[in-house]
PDB file of C-alpha atoms and ligand atoms in Angstrom:
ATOM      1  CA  UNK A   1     -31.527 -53.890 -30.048  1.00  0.00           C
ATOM      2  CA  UNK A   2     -33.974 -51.078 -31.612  1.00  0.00           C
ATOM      3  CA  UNK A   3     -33.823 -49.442 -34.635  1.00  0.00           C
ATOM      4  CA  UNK A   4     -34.865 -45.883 -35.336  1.00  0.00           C
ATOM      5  CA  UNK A   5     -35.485 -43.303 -38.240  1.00  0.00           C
ATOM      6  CA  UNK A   6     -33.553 -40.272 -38.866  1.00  0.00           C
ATOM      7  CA  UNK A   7     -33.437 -37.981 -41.248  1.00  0.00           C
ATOM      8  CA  UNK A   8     -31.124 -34.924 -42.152  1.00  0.00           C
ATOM      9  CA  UNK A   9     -33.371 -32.065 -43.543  1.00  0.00           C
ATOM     10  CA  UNK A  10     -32.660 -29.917 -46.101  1.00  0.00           C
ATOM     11  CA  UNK A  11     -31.090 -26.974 -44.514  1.00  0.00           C
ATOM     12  CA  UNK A  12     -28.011 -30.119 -43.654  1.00  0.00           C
ATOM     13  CA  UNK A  13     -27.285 -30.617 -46.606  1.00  0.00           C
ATOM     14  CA  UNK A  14     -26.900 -26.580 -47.733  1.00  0.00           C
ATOM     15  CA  UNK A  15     -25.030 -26.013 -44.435  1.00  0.00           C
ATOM     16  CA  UNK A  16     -22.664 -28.912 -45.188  1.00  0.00           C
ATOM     17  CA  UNK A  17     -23.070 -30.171 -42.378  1.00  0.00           C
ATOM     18  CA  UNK A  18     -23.659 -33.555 -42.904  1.00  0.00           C
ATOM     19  CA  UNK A  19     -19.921 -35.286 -41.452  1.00  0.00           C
ATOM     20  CA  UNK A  20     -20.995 -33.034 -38.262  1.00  0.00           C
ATOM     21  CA  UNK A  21     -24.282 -34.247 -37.466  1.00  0.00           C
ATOM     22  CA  UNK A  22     -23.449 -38.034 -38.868  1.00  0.00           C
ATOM     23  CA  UNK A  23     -20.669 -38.151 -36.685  1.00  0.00           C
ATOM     24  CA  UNK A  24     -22.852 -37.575 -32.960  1.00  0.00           C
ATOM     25  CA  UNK A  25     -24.900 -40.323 -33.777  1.00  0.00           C
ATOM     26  CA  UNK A  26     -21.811 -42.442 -34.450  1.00  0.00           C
ATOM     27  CA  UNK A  27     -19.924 -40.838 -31.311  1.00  0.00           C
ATOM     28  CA  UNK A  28     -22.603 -41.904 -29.362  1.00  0.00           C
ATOM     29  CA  UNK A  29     -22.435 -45.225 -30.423  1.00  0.00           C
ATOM     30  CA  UNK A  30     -25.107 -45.748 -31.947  1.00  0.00           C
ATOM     31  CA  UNK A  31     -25.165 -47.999 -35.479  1.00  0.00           C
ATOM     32  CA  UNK A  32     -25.875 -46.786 -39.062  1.00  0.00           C
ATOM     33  CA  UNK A  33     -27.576 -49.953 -40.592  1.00  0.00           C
ATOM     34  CA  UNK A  34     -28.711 -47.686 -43.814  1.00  0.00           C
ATOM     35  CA  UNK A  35     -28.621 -44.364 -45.299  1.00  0.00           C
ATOM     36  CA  UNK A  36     -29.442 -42.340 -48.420  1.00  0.00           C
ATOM     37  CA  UNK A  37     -29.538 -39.330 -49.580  1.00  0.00           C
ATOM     38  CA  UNK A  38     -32.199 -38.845 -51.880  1.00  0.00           C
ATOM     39  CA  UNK A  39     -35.076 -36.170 -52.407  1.00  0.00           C
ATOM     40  CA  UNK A  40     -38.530 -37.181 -51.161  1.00  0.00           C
ATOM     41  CA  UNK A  41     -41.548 -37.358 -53.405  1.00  0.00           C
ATOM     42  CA  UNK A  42     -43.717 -34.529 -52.166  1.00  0.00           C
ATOM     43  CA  UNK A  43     -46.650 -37.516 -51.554  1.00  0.00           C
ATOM     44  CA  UNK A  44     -44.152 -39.153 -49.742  1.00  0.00           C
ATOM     45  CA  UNK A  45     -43.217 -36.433 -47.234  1.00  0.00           C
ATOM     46  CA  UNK A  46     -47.025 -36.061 -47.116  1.00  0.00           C
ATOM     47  CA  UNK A  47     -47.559 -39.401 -45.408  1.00  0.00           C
ATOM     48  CA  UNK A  48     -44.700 -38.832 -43.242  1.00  0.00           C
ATOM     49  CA  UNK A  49     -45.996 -36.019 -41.574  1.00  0.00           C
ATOM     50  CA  UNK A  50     -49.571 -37.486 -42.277  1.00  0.00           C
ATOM     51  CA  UNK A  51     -50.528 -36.786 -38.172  1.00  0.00           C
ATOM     52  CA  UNK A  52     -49.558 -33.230 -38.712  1.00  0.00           C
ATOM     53  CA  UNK A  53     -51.829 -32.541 -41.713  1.00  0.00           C
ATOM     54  CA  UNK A  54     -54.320 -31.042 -40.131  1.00  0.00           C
ATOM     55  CA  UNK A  55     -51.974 -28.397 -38.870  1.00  0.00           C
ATOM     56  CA  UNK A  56     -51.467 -24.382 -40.191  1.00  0.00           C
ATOM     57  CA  UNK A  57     -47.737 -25.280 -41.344  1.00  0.00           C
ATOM     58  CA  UNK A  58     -48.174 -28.606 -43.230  1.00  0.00           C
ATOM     59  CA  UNK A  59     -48.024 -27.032 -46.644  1.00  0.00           C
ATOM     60  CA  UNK A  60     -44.693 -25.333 -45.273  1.00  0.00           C
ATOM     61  CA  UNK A  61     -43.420 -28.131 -44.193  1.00  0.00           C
ATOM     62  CA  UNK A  62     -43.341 -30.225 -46.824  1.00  0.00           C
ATOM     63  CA  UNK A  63     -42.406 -27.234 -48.935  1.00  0.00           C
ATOM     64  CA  UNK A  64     -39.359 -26.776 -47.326  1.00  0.00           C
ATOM     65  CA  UNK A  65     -38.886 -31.090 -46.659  1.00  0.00           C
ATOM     66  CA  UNK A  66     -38.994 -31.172 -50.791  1.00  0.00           C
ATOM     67  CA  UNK A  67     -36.668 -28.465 -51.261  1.00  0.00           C
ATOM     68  CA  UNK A  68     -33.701 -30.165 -51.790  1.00  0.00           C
ATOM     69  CA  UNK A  69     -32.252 -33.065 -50.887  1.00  0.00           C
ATOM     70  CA  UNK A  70     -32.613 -35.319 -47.443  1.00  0.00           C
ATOM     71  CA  UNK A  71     -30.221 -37.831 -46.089  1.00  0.00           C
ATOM     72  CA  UNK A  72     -32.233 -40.903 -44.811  1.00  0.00           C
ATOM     73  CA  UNK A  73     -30.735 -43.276 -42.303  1.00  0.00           C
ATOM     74  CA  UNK A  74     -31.594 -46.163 -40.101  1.00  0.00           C
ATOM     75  CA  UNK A  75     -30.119 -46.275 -36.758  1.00  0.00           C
ATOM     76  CA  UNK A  76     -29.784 -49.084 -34.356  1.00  0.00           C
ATOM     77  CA  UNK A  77     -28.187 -49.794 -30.635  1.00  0.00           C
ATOM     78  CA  UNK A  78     -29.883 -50.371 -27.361  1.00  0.00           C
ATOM     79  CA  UNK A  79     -32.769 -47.561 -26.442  1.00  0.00           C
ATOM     80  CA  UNK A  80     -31.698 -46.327 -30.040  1.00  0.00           C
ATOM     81  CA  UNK A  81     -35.316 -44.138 -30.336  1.00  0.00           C
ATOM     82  CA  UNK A  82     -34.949 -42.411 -26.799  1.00  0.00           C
ATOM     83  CA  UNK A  83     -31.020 -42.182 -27.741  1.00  0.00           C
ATOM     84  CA  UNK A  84     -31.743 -40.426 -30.873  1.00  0.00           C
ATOM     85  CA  UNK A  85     -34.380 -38.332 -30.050  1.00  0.00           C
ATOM     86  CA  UNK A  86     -32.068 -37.254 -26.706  1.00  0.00           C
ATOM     87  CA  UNK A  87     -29.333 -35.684 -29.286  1.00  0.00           C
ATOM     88  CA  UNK A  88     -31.916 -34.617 -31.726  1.00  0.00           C
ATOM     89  CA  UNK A  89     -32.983 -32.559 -28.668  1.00  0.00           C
ATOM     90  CA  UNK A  90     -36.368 -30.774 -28.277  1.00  0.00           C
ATOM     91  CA  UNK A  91     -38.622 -29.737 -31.316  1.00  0.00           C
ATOM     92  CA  UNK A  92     -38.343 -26.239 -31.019  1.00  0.00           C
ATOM     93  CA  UNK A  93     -34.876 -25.158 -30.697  1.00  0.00           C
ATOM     94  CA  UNK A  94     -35.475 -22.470 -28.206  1.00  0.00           C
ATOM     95  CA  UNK A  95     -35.664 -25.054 -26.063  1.00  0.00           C
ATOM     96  CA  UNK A  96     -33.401 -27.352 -27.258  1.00  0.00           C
ATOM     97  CA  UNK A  97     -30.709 -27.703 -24.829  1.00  0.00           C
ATOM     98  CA  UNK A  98     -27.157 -26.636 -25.994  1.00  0.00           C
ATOM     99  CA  UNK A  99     -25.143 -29.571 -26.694  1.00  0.00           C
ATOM    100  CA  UNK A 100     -27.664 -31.087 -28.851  1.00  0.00           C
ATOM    101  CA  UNK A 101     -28.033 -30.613 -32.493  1.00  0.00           C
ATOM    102  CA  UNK A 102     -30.920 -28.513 -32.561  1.00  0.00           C
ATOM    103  CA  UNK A 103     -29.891 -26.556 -29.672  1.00  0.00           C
ATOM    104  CA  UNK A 104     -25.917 -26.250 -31.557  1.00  0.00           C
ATOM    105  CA  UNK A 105     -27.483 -25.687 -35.072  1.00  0.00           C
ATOM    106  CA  UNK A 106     -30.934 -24.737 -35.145  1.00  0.00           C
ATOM    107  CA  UNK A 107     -33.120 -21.280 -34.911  1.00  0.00           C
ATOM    108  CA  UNK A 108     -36.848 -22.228 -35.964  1.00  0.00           C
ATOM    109  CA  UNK A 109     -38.727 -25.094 -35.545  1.00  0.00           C
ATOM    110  CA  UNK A 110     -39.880 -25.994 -38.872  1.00  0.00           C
ATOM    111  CA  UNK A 111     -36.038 -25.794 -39.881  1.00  0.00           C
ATOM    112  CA  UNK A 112     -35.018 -27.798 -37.108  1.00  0.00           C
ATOM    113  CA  UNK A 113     -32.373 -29.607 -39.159  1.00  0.00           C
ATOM    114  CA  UNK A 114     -33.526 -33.168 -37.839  1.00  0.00           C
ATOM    115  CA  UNK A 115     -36.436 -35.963 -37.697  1.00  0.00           C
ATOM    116  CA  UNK A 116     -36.165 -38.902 -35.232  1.00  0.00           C
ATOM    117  CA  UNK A 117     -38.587 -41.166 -34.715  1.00  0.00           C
ATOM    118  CA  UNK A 118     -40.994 -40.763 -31.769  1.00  0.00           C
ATOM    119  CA  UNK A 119     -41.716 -43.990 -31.017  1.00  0.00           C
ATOM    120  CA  UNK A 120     -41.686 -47.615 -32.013  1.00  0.00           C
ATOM    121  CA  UNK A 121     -44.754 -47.686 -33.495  1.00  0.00           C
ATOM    122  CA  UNK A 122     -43.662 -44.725 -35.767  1.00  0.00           C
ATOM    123  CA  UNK A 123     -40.377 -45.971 -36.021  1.00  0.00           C
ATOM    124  CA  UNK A 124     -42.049 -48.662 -37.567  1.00  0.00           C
ATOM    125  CA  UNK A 125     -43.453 -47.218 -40.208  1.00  0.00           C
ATOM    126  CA  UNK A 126     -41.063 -44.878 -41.041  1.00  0.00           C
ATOM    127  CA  UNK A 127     -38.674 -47.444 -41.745  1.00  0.00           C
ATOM    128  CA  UNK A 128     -40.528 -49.026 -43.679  1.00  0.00           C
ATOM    129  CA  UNK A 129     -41.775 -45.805 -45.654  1.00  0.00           C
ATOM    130  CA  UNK A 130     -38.222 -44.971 -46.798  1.00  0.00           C
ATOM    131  CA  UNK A 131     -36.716 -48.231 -46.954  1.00  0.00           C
ATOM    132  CA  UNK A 132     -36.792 -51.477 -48.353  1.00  0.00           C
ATOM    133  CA  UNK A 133     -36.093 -54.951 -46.535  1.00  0.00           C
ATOM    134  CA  UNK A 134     -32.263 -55.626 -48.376  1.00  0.00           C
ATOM    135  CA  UNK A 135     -31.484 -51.904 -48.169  1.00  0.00           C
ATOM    136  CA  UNK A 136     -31.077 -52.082 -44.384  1.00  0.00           C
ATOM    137  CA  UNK A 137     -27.278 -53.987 -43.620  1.00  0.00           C
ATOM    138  CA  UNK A 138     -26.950 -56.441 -40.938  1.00  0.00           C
ATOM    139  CA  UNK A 139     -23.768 -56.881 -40.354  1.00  0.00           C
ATOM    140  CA  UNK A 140     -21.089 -57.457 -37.218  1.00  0.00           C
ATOM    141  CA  UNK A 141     -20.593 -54.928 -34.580  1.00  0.00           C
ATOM    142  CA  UNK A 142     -16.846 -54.727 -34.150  1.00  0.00           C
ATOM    143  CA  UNK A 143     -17.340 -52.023 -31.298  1.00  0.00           C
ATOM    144  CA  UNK A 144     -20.363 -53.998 -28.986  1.00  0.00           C
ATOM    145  CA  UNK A 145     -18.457 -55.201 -26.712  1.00  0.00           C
ATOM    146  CA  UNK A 146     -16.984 -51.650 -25.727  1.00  0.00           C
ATOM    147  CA  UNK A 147     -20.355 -50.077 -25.714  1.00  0.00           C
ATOM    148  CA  UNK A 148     -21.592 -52.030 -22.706  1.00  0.00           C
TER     149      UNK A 148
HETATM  150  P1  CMP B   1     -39.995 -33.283 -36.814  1.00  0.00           P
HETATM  151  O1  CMP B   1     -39.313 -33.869 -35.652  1.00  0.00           O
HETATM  152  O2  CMP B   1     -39.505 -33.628 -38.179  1.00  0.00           O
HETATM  153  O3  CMP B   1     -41.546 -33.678 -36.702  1.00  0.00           O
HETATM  154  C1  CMP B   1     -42.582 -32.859 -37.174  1.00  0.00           C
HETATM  155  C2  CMP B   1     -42.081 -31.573 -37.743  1.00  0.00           C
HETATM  156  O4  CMP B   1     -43.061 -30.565 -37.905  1.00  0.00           O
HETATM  157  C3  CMP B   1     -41.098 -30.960 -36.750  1.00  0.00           C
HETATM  158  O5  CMP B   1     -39.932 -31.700 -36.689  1.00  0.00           O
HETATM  159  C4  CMP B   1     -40.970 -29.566 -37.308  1.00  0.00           C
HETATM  160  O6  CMP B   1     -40.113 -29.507 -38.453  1.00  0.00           O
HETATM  161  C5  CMP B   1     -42.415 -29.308 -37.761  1.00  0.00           C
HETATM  162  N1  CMP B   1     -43.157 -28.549 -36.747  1.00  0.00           N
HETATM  163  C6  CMP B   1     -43.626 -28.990 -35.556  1.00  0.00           C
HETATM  164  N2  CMP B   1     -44.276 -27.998 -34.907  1.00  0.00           N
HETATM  165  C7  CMP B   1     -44.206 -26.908 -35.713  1.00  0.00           C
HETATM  166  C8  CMP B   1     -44.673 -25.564 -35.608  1.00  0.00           C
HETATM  167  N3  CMP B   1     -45.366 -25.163 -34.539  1.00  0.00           N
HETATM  168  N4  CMP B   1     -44.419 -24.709 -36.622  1.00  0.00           N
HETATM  169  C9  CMP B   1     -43.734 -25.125 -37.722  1.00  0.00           C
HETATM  170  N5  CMP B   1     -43.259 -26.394 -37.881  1.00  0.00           N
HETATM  171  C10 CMP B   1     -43.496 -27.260 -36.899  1.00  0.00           C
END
């Protein structure tokens, strides 16, 4: 089992959008082990995106990032990273294929609707940036067994 971050961007939560986007990762089968909505600290979004500070949209970024409110959300199942990042589709939604969220719901990359965690190194310390130890659940998967 693997765990993953995800998290639903701003523009989500305007949309209302939430049930839509929540409810591929669950389709898939994939496992919500924690999730909250919250609005990042603008230092905190900072170190999230630390590898990208270097780059021209960084301040836009975490402009738009602090906007408004984010829904956080630790995901878990078999391959969950390559899973995730597979419906997440590409970073720029031009070439996101259609089918996955940002090729159904996205126009511009920096509004892409979606993070997902890269890697497990990142997914890592992702986790742990948003979340503490007892606010990830462990608890039984009823479905498992028809997940393969
Ligand atoms: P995300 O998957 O959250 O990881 C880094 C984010 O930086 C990415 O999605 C986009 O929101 C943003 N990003 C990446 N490349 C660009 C770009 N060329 N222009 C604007 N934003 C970008």
């Amino acid at each position: 089992m693997e765990r993953t971050f995800c998290m639903l961007k701003p523009g989500i939560l305007q949309r209302r959008i939430v049930g839509r986007i929540v409810s591929r990762i669950e389709h898939k089968g994939l496992k919500i082990c924690a999730m909250k909505m919250m609005r990042i600290p603008r230092a905190q979004c900072e170190r999230h995106y630390s590898e990208h500070k270097e780059r021209p949209f960084f301040k836009s970024l975490v402009d738009y990032m602090t906007s408004g409110p984010v829904v956080a959300m630790v995901v878990e199942g078999q391959d969950a990273i390559r899973y995730l990042r597979q419906l997440c589709g590409a970073t720029n939604p031009a070439e996101a294929a259609p089918g996955t969220i940002r090729g159904d719901f996205a126009l511009v990359t920096q509004n892409n609707i979606i993070h997902a965690s890269d890697g497990p190194e990142s997914a890592r310390r992702e986790i742990e940036l948003f979340f503490t130890a007892d606010e990830i659940l462990e608890y039984e998967d009823g479905n498992r067994s028809w997940l393969g």
